[in-house]
PDB file of C-alpha atoms and ligand atoms in Angstrom:
ATOM      1  CA  MET A   1      68.081-130.419  46.329  1.00  0.00           C
ATOM      2  CA  THR A   2      66.464-128.476  49.682  1.00  0.00           C
ATOM      3  CA  ASN A   3      65.270-125.275  48.755  1.00  0.00           C
ATOM      4  CA  PRO A   4      67.949-122.835  50.629  1.00  0.00           C
ATOM      5  CA  SER A   5      66.681-121.053  54.032  1.00  0.00           C
ATOM      6  CA  ALA A   6      67.709-117.166  55.010  1.00  0.00           C
ATOM      7  CA  LEU A   7      66.670-115.220  58.332  1.00  0.00           C
ATOM      8  CA  ILE A   8      66.268-111.552  58.101  1.00  0.00           C
ATOM      9  CA  THR A   9      66.441-109.619  61.236  1.00  0.00           C
ATOM     10  CA  GLY A  10      64.143-105.834  60.955  1.00  0.00           C
ATOM     11  CA  ALA A  11      62.170-107.427  57.751  1.00  0.00           C
ATOM     12  CA  SER A  12      59.024-105.663  58.209  1.00  0.00           C
ATOM     13  CA  ARG A  13      60.135-102.573  56.332  1.00  0.00           C
ATOM     14  CA  GLY A  14      62.666-100.874  54.780  1.00  0.00           C
ATOM     15  CA  ILE A  15      66.445-102.556  53.125  1.00  0.00           C
ATOM     16  CA  GLY A  16      65.214-105.697  55.631  1.00  0.00           C
ATOM     17  CA  TYR A  17      61.885-105.557  53.492  1.00  0.00           C
ATOM     18  CA  GLY A  18      63.529-105.287  50.190  1.00  0.00           C
ATOM     19  CA  ILE A  19      66.418-108.278  50.704  1.00  0.00           C
ATOM     20  CA  ALA A  20      63.886-110.452  52.216  1.00  0.00           C
ATOM     21  CA  HIS A  21      61.417-109.977  49.280  1.00  0.00           C
ATOM     22  CA  ARG A  22      64.318-110.293  46.684  1.00  0.00           C
ATOM     23  CA  LEU A  23      65.253-113.533  49.006  1.00  0.00           C
ATOM     24  CA  ALA A  24      61.200-114.699  48.581  1.00  0.00           C
ATOM     25  CA  GLU A  25      61.315-114.246  44.618  1.00  0.00           C
ATOM     26  CA  ARG A  26      64.745-116.157  44.265  1.00  0.00           C
ATOM     27  CA  GLY A  27      62.969-119.305  46.047  1.00  0.00           C
ATOM     28  CA  TYR A  28      64.197-118.933  49.682  1.00  0.00           C
ATOM     29  CA  SER A  29      62.233-119.833  52.258  1.00  0.00           C
ATOM     30  CA  LEU A  30      62.695-117.615  55.039  1.00  0.00           C
ATOM     31  CA  THR A  31      62.545-116.537  59.065  1.00  0.00           C
ATOM     32  CA  ILE A  32      61.367-112.858  58.896  1.00  0.00           C
ATOM     33  CA  ALA A  33      61.791-111.000  62.705  1.00  0.00           C
ATOM     34  CA  ALA A  34      61.004-107.435  64.344  1.00  0.00           C
ATOM     35  CA  ARG A  35      59.375-106.333  66.659  1.00  0.00           C
ATOM     36  CA  ASP A  36      55.455-105.129  65.601  1.00  0.00           C
ATOM     37  CA  THR A  37      54.055-108.107  65.127  1.00  0.00           C
ATOM     38  CA  GLU A  38      51.024-106.749  62.384  1.00  0.00           C
ATOM     39  CA  ARG A  39      53.715-105.128  59.929  1.00  0.00           C
ATOM     40  CA  LEU A  40      55.609-108.380  60.416  1.00  0.00           C
ATOM     41  CA  ALA A  41      52.421-109.935  59.278  1.00  0.00           C
ATOM     42  CA  ALA A  42      51.891-108.217  56.472  1.00  0.00           C
ATOM     43  CA  ALA A  43      55.264-108.185  55.722  1.00  0.00           C
ATOM     44  CA  ALA A  44      55.041-112.361  56.123  1.00  0.00           C
ATOM     45  CA  THR A  45      52.208-112.243  53.412  1.00  0.00           C
ATOM     46  CA  ALA A  46      54.535-110.534  50.661  1.00  0.00           C
ATOM     47  CA  MET A  47      57.192-112.940  51.031  1.00  0.00           C
ATOM     48  CA  ARG A  48      54.474-115.761  50.435  1.00  0.00           C
ATOM     49  CA  ALA A  49      53.143-113.811  46.789  1.00  0.00           C
ATOM     50  CA  ALA A  50      56.616-113.319  46.063  1.00  0.00           C
ATOM     51  CA  GLY A  51      57.990-116.989  46.046  1.00  0.00           C
ATOM     52  CA  ALA A  52      58.993-118.182  49.315  1.00  0.00           C
ATOM     53  CA  PRO A  53      58.003-121.333  49.916  1.00  0.00           C
ATOM     54  CA  GLU A  54      57.820-120.994  53.399  1.00  0.00           C
ATOM     55  CA  VAL A  55      57.709-117.870  55.800  1.00  0.00           C
ATOM     56  CA  HIS A  56      57.846-118.383  59.831  1.00  0.00           C
ATOM     57  CA  GLU A  57      57.529-115.038  61.370  1.00  0.00           C
ATOM     58  CA  VAL A  58      58.901-114.525  64.711  1.00  0.00           C
ATOM     59  CA  ALA A  59      58.156-111.278  66.441  1.00  0.00           C
ATOM     60  CA  GLY A  60      60.065-109.782  69.128  1.00  0.00           C
ATOM     61  CA  ASP A  61      62.845-107.284  70.561  1.00  0.00           C
ATOM     62  CA  LEU A  62      66.295-107.533  69.862  1.00  0.00           C
ATOM     63  CA  ALA A  63      67.694-105.745  72.481  1.00  0.00           C
ATOM     64  CA  ASP A  64      65.450-108.276  74.928  1.00  0.00           C
ATOM     65  CA  GLU A  65      68.387-111.550  75.727  1.00  0.00           C
ATOM     66  CA  GLY A  66      66.040-114.159  75.916  1.00  0.00           C
ATOM     67  CA  TYR A  67      64.629-113.499  72.026  1.00  0.00           C
ATOM     68  CA  LEU A  68      67.795-114.127  70.689  1.00  0.00           C
ATOM     69  CA  ALA A  69      68.092-117.985  70.990  1.00  0.00           C
ATOM     70  CA  THR A  70      64.924-118.028  70.362  1.00  0.00           C
ATOM     71  CA  LEU A  71      65.065-116.473  66.933  1.00  0.00           C
ATOM     72  CA  VAL A  72      67.869-119.265  66.283  1.00  0.00           C
ATOM     73  CA  ASN A  73      65.919-121.701  67.678  1.00  0.00           C
ATOM     74  CA  ALA A  74      62.818-121.523  65.503  1.00  0.00           C
ATOM     75  CA  HIS A  75      64.895-121.432  62.275  1.00  0.00           C
ATOM     76  CA  ALA A  76      66.500-124.781  63.364  1.00  0.00           C
ATOM     77  CA  ASP A  77      63.026-126.019  63.881  1.00  0.00           C
ATOM     78  CA  ASN A  78      61.769-125.512  60.926  1.00  0.00           C
ATOM     79  CA  PHE A  79      64.506-125.620  58.344  1.00  0.00           C
ATOM     80  CA  GLY A  80      67.226-127.158  60.334  1.00  0.00           C
ATOM     81  CA  ARG A  81      70.056-125.598  58.633  1.00  0.00           C
ATOM     82  CA  MET A  82      70.491-121.532  57.479  1.00  0.00           C
ATOM     83  CA  ASP A  83      71.810-120.890  53.945  1.00  0.00           C
ATOM     84  CA  VAL A  84      71.815-116.555  54.462  1.00  0.00           C
ATOM     85  CA  LEU A  85      71.727-114.639  57.625  1.00  0.00           C
ATOM     86  CA  VAL A  86      71.175-110.966  57.195  1.00  0.00           C
ATOM     87  CA  LEU A  87      71.973-108.657  60.480  1.00  0.00           C
ATOM     88  CA  ASN A  88      69.631-106.035  58.894  1.00  0.00           C
ATOM     89  CA  ALA A  89      67.992-104.057  61.754  1.00  0.00           C
ATOM     90  CA  GLY A  90      69.946-101.561  64.077  1.00  0.00           C
ATOM     91  CA  ALA A  91      69.514 -97.719  64.710  1.00  0.00           C
ATOM     92  CA  GLY A  92      70.314 -94.936  65.895  1.00  0.00           C
ATOM     93  CA  SER A  93      70.013 -91.458  67.110  1.00  0.00           C
ATOM     94  CA  ALA A  94      72.055 -87.881  67.155  1.00  0.00           C
ATOM     95  CA  GLY A  95      73.229 -85.643  68.989  1.00  0.00           C
ATOM     96  CA  GLU A  96      77.169 -84.505  70.286  1.00  0.00           C
ATOM     97  CA  LEU A  97      79.523 -86.225  72.063  1.00  0.00           C
ATOM     98  CA  ALA A  98      80.243 -84.201  74.507  1.00  0.00           C
ATOM     99  CA  GLU A  99      76.406 -84.496  75.676  1.00  0.00           C
ATOM    100  CA  PHE A 100      75.196 -87.970  74.857  1.00  0.00           C
ATOM    101  CA  HIS A 101      73.814 -89.500  77.356  1.00  0.00           C
ATOM    102  CA  PRO A 102      75.810 -92.966  77.856  1.00  0.00           C
ATOM    103  CA  LYS A 103      72.313 -94.756  77.994  1.00  0.00           C
ATOM    104  CA  ARG A 104      70.985 -93.663  74.575  1.00  0.00           C
ATOM    105  CA  PHE A 105      74.686 -94.913  73.961  1.00  0.00           C
ATOM    106  CA  ASP A 106      73.872 -98.080  75.701  1.00  0.00           C
ATOM    107  CA  LYS A 107      71.131 -99.106  73.771  1.00  0.00           C
ATOM    108  CA  GLN A 108      72.340 -99.046  70.439  1.00  0.00           C
ATOM    109  CA  VAL A 109      75.245-101.414  70.970  1.00  0.00           C
ATOM    110  CA  ALA A 110      72.647-103.677  72.386  1.00  0.00           C
ATOM    111  CA  LEU A 111      70.674-103.716  68.675  1.00  0.00           C
ATOM    112  CA  ASN A 112      73.468-102.246  66.781  1.00  0.00           C
ATOM    113  CA  LEU A 113      76.284-104.678  68.300  1.00  0.00           C
ATOM    114  CA  ARG A 114      75.543-107.133  70.931  1.00  0.00           C
ATOM    115  CA  ALA A 115      72.248-108.792  69.076  1.00  0.00           C
ATOM    116  CA  PRO A 116      74.566-109.296  65.612  1.00  0.00           C
ATOM    117  CA  PHE A 117      77.058-110.558  67.736  1.00  0.00           C
ATOM    118  CA  VAL A 118      75.068-113.111  69.416  1.00  0.00           C
ATOM    119  CA  LEU A 119      72.621-114.027  66.582  1.00  0.00           C
ATOM    120  CA  LEU A 120      76.205-114.678  65.231  1.00  0.00           C
ATOM    121  CA  GLN A 121      76.874-117.372  67.808  1.00  0.00           C
ATOM    122  CA  GLU A 122      73.818-118.786  67.658  1.00  0.00           C
ATOM    123  CA  ALA A 123      73.028-119.314  63.862  1.00  0.00           C
ATOM    124  CA  ILE A 124      76.825-120.828  63.403  1.00  0.00           C
ATOM    125  CA  PRO A 125      76.383-124.249  63.675  1.00  0.00           C
ATOM    126  CA  LEU A 126      73.449-123.587  60.758  1.00  0.00           C
ATOM    127  CA  LEU A 127      75.707-121.852  58.677  1.00  0.00           C
ATOM    128  CA  ARG A 128      78.344-124.277  58.904  1.00  0.00           C
ATOM    129  CA  LYS A 129      75.615-127.022  58.153  1.00  0.00           C
ATOM    130  CA  ALA A 130      73.969-125.286  55.391  1.00  0.00           C
ATOM    131  CA  ALA A 131      77.811-124.525  53.845  1.00  0.00           C
ATOM    132  CA  ALA A 132      78.927-128.891  54.127  1.00  0.00           C
ATOM    133  CA  GLU A 133      75.836-129.244  52.221  1.00  0.00           C
ATOM    134  CA  ASP A 134      76.334-127.294  49.668  1.00  0.00           C
ATOM    135  CA  PRO A 135      79.775-126.494  49.202  1.00  0.00           C
ATOM    136  CA  VAL A 136      79.689-124.663  45.806  1.00  0.00           C
ATOM    137  CA  ARG A 137      77.481-121.978  47.524  1.00  0.00           C
ATOM    138  CA  GLY A 138      78.353-122.120  51.031  1.00  0.00           C
ATOM    139  CA  ALA A 139      76.944-120.410  53.830  1.00  0.00           C
ATOM    140  CA  LYS A 140      76.105-116.217  54.025  1.00  0.00           C
ATOM    141  CA  VAL A 141      75.704-113.757  56.540  1.00  0.00           C
ATOM    142  CA  LEU A 142      75.320-109.899  55.650  1.00  0.00           C
ATOM    143  CA  ALA A 143      75.218-106.817  57.780  1.00  0.00           C
ATOM    144  CA  LEU A 144      73.929-103.736  57.090  1.00  0.00           C
ATOM    145  CA  ALA A 145      76.586-101.419  58.786  1.00  0.00           C
ATOM    146  CA  SER A 146      76.711 -97.771  57.377  1.00  0.00           C
ATOM    147  CA  ILE A 147      79.145 -95.601  56.075  1.00  0.00           C
ATOM    148  CA  THR A 148      79.368 -93.453  59.418  1.00  0.00           C
ATOM    149  CA  GLY A 149      81.666 -96.721  60.667  1.00  0.00           C
ATOM    150  CA  VAL A 150      84.144 -95.686  57.870  1.00  0.00           C
ATOM    151  CA  TYR A 151      84.182 -91.752  58.370  1.00  0.00           C
ATOM    152  CA  ALA A 152      82.948 -89.989  61.269  1.00  0.00           C
ATOM    153  CA  GLU A 153      79.804 -87.756  60.931  1.00  0.00           C
ATOM    154  CA  PRO A 154      79.130 -85.454  63.276  1.00  0.00           C
ATOM    155  CA  GLU A 155      76.329 -85.758  66.001  1.00  0.00           C
ATOM    156  CA  LEU A 156      76.809 -89.924  64.678  1.00  0.00           C
ATOM    157  CA  SER A 157      79.625 -90.828  67.143  1.00  0.00           C
ATOM    158  CA  ALA A 158      77.525 -93.304  69.114  1.00  0.00           C
ATOM    159  CA  TYR A 159      75.883 -95.030  66.248  1.00  0.00           C
ATOM    160  CA  GLY A 160      79.449 -95.231  64.053  1.00  0.00           C
ATOM    161  CA  ALA A 161      81.152 -96.412  66.511  1.00  0.00           C
ATOM    162  CA  THR A 162      78.238 -99.620  66.980  1.00  0.00           C
ATOM    163  CA  LYS A 163      78.646 -99.706  62.882  1.00  0.00           C
ATOM    164  CA  ALA A 164      82.034 -99.916  63.129  1.00  0.00           C
ATOM    165  CA  ALA A 165      82.520-102.930  65.195  1.00  0.00           C
ATOM    166  CA  LEU A 166      79.864-104.556  63.307  1.00  0.00           C
ATOM    167  CA  MET A 167      82.336-104.188  60.638  1.00  0.00           C
ATOM    168  CA  SER A 168      85.121-105.568  62.874  1.00  0.00           C
ATOM    169  CA  LEU A 169      82.285-108.508  63.619  1.00  0.00           C
ATOM    170  CA  ILE A 170      82.301-109.480  59.654  1.00  0.00           C
ATOM    171  CA  ARG A 171      86.141-109.903  59.054  1.00  0.00           C
ATOM    172  CA  SER A 172      86.200-111.416  62.206  1.00  0.00           C
ATOM    173  CA  VAL A 173      83.344-114.028  60.931  1.00  0.00           C
ATOM    174  CA  ASN A 174      85.820-113.987  57.611  1.00  0.00           C
ATOM    175  CA  ARG A 175      89.067-114.789  59.154  1.00  0.00           C
ATOM    176  CA  GLU A 176      87.349-117.829  62.130  1.00  0.00           C
ATOM    177  CA  GLU A 177      84.989-119.246  59.251  1.00  0.00           C
ATOM    178  CA  ALA A 178      85.738-119.485  55.983  1.00  0.00           C
ATOM    179  CA  SER A 179      87.771-122.341  56.340  1.00  0.00           C
ATOM    180  CA  LYS A 180      83.919-123.889  57.356  1.00  0.00           C
ATOM    181  CA  GLY A 181      82.559-122.338  54.298  1.00  0.00           C
ATOM    182  CA  ILE A 182      80.734-119.072  55.936  1.00  0.00           C
ATOM    183  CA  ARG A 183      81.301-115.583  53.761  1.00  0.00           C
ATOM    184  CA  ALA A 184      80.457-112.662  55.617  1.00  0.00           C
ATOM    185  CA  THR A 185      80.129-109.280  54.343  1.00  0.00           C
ATOM    186  CA  ALA A 186      79.184-105.730  55.204  1.00  0.00           C
ATOM    187  CA  LEU A 187      77.157-102.744  53.644  1.00  0.00           C
ATOM    188  CA  ALA A 188      77.869 -99.985  54.732  1.00  0.00           C
ATOM    189  CA  PRO A 189      75.807 -96.685  53.332  1.00  0.00           C
ATOM    190  CA  ALA A 190      74.893 -93.449  53.552  1.00  0.00           C
ATOM    191  CA  TYR A 191      71.379 -92.401  53.864  1.00  0.00           C
ATOM    192  CA  VAL A 192      68.938 -94.267  52.490  1.00  0.00           C
ATOM    193  CA  ASP A 193      64.715 -93.254  51.589  1.00  0.00           C
ATOM    194  CA  THR A 194      63.199 -95.574  54.385  1.00  0.00           C
ATOM    195  CA  ASP A 195      61.940 -94.381  57.543  1.00  0.00           C
ATOM    196  CA  MET A 196      64.876 -94.038  59.506  1.00  0.00           C
ATOM    197  CA  ALA A 197      66.428 -91.213  57.762  1.00  0.00           C
ATOM    198  CA  GLU A 198      63.265 -89.170  57.801  1.00  0.00           C
ATOM    199  CA  PHE A 199      64.245 -86.768  60.182  1.00  0.00           C
ATOM    200  CA  LYS A 200      67.133 -86.234  57.477  1.00  0.00           C
ATOM    201  CA  HIS A 201      64.654 -85.218  54.854  1.00  0.00           C
ATOM    202  CA  GLU A 202      65.016 -81.600  55.768  1.00  0.00           C
ATOM    203  CA  VAL A 203      68.788 -80.987  54.783  1.00  0.00           C
ATOM    204  CA  ILE A 204      69.018 -84.371  52.494  1.00  0.00           C
ATOM    205  CA  PRO A 205      66.232 -84.788  50.114  1.00  0.00           C
ATOM    206  CA  PRO A 206      64.755 -88.582  49.624  1.00  0.00           C
ATOM    207  CA  THR A 207      65.409 -88.355  46.266  1.00  0.00           C
ATOM    208  CA  GLU A 208      68.764 -87.512  47.209  1.00  0.00           C
ATOM    209  CA  MET A 209      69.094 -90.580  49.738  1.00  0.00           C
ATOM    210  CA  ILE A 210      70.841 -93.927  48.287  1.00  0.00           C
ATOM    211  CA  SER A 211      67.070 -95.934  47.374  1.00  0.00           C
ATOM    212  CA  VAL A 212      66.262 -99.173  49.066  1.00  0.00           C
ATOM    213  CA  ALA A 213      66.619-100.831  45.790  1.00  0.00           C
ATOM    214  CA  ASP A 214      69.802-100.422  44.562  1.00  0.00           C
ATOM    215  CA  LEU A 215      70.963-101.782  48.360  1.00  0.00           C
ATOM    216  CA  VAL A 216      69.029-105.046  47.189  1.00  0.00           C
ATOM    217  CA  GLU A 217      70.796-105.372  43.715  1.00  0.00           C
ATOM    218  CA  LEU A 218      74.150-105.498  45.805  1.00  0.00           C
ATOM    219  CA  ALA A 219      72.964-107.497  48.858  1.00  0.00           C
ATOM    220  CA  ASP A 220      71.236-110.162  45.671  1.00  0.00           C
ATOM    221  CA  ALA A 221      74.867-109.678  44.208  1.00  0.00           C
ATOM    222  CA  CYS A 222      76.642-110.793  47.732  1.00  0.00           C
ATOM    223  CA  LEU A 223      74.959-113.292  48.145  1.00  0.00           C
ATOM    224  CA  ARG A 224      74.839-114.965  44.488  1.00  0.00           C
ATOM    225  CA  LEU A 225      78.984-115.002  44.812  1.00  0.00           C
ATOM    226  CA  THR A 226      80.260-118.953  45.109  1.00  0.00           C
ATOM    227  CA  ALA A 227      81.468-120.063  47.782  1.00  0.00           C
ATOM    228  CA  ARG A 228      85.320-119.006  46.432  1.00  0.00           C
ATOM    229  CA  SER A 229      85.151-115.399  46.262  1.00  0.00           C
ATOM    230  CA  THR A 230      84.664-113.069  49.657  1.00  0.00           C
ATOM    231  CA  VAL A 231      83.036-109.389  49.396  1.00  0.00           C
ATOM    232  CA  GLN A 232      84.741-108.718  53.141  1.00  0.00           C
ATOM    233  CA  GLU A 233      82.669-104.607  52.422  1.00  0.00           C
ATOM    234  CA  ILE A 234      80.998-102.620  50.405  1.00  0.00           C
ATOM    235  CA  VAL A 235      80.886 -98.580  50.413  1.00  0.00           C
ATOM    236  CA  VAL A 236      77.794 -96.716  49.296  1.00  0.00           C
ATOM    237  CA  ALA A 237      77.915 -93.242  49.067  1.00  0.00           C
ATOM    238  CA  ARG A 238      75.454 -91.110  47.792  1.00  0.00           C
ATOM    239  CA  SER A 239      76.040 -89.359  44.987  1.00  0.00           C
ATOM    240  CA  SER A 240      75.556 -85.675  45.908  1.00  0.00           C
ATOM    241  CA  SER A 241      77.917 -85.812  48.484  1.00  0.00           C
ATOM    242  CA  ASP A 242      81.763 -85.514  48.411  1.00  0.00           C
ATOM    243  CA  GLY A 243      82.082 -89.495  49.449  1.00  0.00           C
ATOM    244  CA  TYR A 244      82.947 -89.511  52.603  1.00  0.00           C
ATOM    245  CA  ARG A 245      79.688 -88.134  54.224  1.00  0.00           C
ATOM    246  CA  ALA A 246      76.325 -89.956  55.351  1.00  0.00           C
TER     247      ALA A 246
HETATM  248  N1  NAP B 301      68.020 -95.969  56.752  1.00  0.00           N
HETATM  249  C1  NAP B 301      69.598 -95.490  56.619  1.00  0.00           C
HETATM  250  O1  NAP B 301      69.757 -94.103  56.159  1.00  0.00           O
HETATM  251  C2  NAP B 301      70.538 -96.383  56.787  1.00  0.00           C
HETATM  252  C3  NAP B 301      71.916 -95.654  56.287  1.00  0.00           C
HETATM  253  C4  NAP B 301      73.036 -96.936  56.793  1.00  0.00           C
HETATM  254  C5  NAP B 301      72.324 -97.782  57.362  1.00  0.00           C
HETATM  255  N2  NAP B 301      71.914 -98.431  57.761  1.00  0.00           N
HETATM  256  C6  NAP B 301      71.284 -99.735  58.504  1.00  0.00           C
HETATM  257  O2  NAP B 301      70.183-100.504  58.021  1.00  0.00           O
HETATM  258  C7  NAP B 301      69.988-101.163  58.603  1.00  0.00           C
HETATM  259  C8  NAP B 301      67.992-100.963  58.329  1.00  0.00           C
HETATM  260  O3  NAP B 301      68.060 -99.528  58.210  1.00  0.00           O
HETATM  261  P1  NAP B 301      66.193 -99.449  57.725  1.00  0.00           P
HETATM  262  O4  NAP B 301      66.972 -97.535  57.353  1.00  0.00           O
HETATM  263  O5  NAP B 301      66.120 -99.612  56.591  1.00  0.00           O
HETATM  264  O6  NAP B 301      65.337 -99.140  58.713  1.00  0.00           O
HETATM  265  P2  NAP B 301      63.945 -98.483  59.161  1.00  0.00           P
HETATM  266  O7  NAP B 301      63.410 -98.191  57.914  1.00  0.00           O
HETATM  267  O8  NAP B 301      63.983 -97.999  60.464  1.00  0.00           O
HETATM  268  O9  NAP B 301      63.124-100.368  59.800  1.00  0.00           O
HETATM  269  C9  NAP B 301      64.080-101.374  60.941  1.00  0.00           C
HETATM  270  C10 NAP B 301      63.856-102.060  61.034  1.00  0.00           C
HETATM  271  O10 NAP B 301      63.995-102.742  62.146  1.00  0.00           O
HETATM  272  C11 NAP B 301      62.952-103.722  62.912  1.00  0.00           C
HETATM  273  N3  NAP B 301      63.664-103.337  64.401  1.00  0.00           N
HETATM  274  C12 NAP B 301      63.720-101.906  65.060  1.00  0.00           C
HETATM  275  N4  NAP B 301      64.057-101.991  65.818  1.00  0.00           N
HETATM  276  C13 NAP B 301      63.924-103.024  66.586  1.00  0.00           C
HETATM  277  C14 NAP B 301      64.295-104.195  67.525  1.00  0.00           C
HETATM  278  N5  NAP B 301      64.972-103.401  68.833  1.00  0.00           N
HETATM  279  N6  NAP B 301      64.163-105.225  67.836  1.00  0.00           N
HETATM  280  C15 NAP B 301      63.603-106.035  66.646  1.00  0.00           C
HETATM  281  N7  NAP B 301      63.363-105.327  65.260  1.00  0.00           N
HETATM  282  C16 NAP B 301      62.990-104.253  65.102  1.00  0.00           C
HETATM  283  C17 NAP B 301      61.911-102.919  62.369  1.00  0.00           C
HETATM  284  O11 NAP B 301      60.870-102.704  62.629  1.00  0.00           O
HETATM  285  P3  NAP B 301      60.148-103.270  63.941  1.00  0.00           P
HETATM  286  O12 NAP B 301      59.994-101.411  64.519  1.00  0.00           O
HETATM  287  O13 NAP B 301      58.647-103.195  64.116  1.00  0.00           O
HETATM  288  O14 NAP B 301      60.968-103.917  65.187  1.00  0.00           O
HETATM  289  C18 NAP B 301      61.881-102.497  60.704  1.00  0.00           C
HETATM  290  O15 NAP B 301      61.707-104.177  60.242  1.00  0.00           O
HETATM  291  C19 NAP B 301      70.038-100.950  59.780  1.00  0.00           C
HETATM  292  O16 NAP B 301      70.833-101.291  60.718  1.00  0.00           O
HETATM  293  C20 NAP B 301      70.525 -98.973  60.100  1.00  0.00           C
HETATM  294  O17 NAP B 301      71.823 -99.250  60.975  1.00  0.00           O
HETATM  295  C21 NAP B 301      70.379 -97.718  57.497  1.00  0.00           C
END
């Protein structure tokens, strides 16, 4: 049987790096993406060392229209099918709704929602192909949403709205593609100890944030399930919070 392959956005650091590394250990061939070419090259080296038979880096900005098709086409050219798509890259900026500039909103929509939507459109034929070739495992989509997409967090209205919409998109993938063997999961964590959450360290120490390692375990479990079950979404709270706050 051919090695399974996965495409992971935002794989150069943080949660995406952790998930990509686990997939490498499991013998997946990878397409990894991020903007910073040097960091992406370093990540590729680490993925090869971890056991990925083949790793291709395709650097670019997911907010650039042309890049989205380029990224999926590169995966198609190298592997011919896609067993796993990890829609991980995302960003947020904080501010009260009453004063939030719509341009900042548009930026988050472009990266957190539009890019996953278009990537899914581009990738679905490849995911269907993988599912048809391996119906027991099927093909999997994993999206990094956020607890703010489920419970409103002050000053994260734009970010939370994009993540709520991303979770809706994942449910739609299951509704439309389940019969073709594709299973999709949204992981919706509170603050995770990565670069992205550094701005919050004065309020929440990193030791009280969710660890990347814990998210990798959840992601890995979802990706190892057979096609007979679908985990639609997982909300992960920080144990030191009331369970409803980021
Ligand atoms: N950390 C948290 O507290 C937290 C909580 C809940 C959900 N999440 C979600 O989890 C996901 C990963 O977060 P993280 O904490 O691991 O973030 P991170 O540490 O900031 O890493 C982000 C990754 O995405 C890439 N990236 C960022 N903007 C990009 C763009 N415009 N085009 C292409 N690649 C881009 C980055 O590489 P380059 O900068 O080189 O492009 C990097 O590889 C995000 O969707 C985030 O919203 C995070």
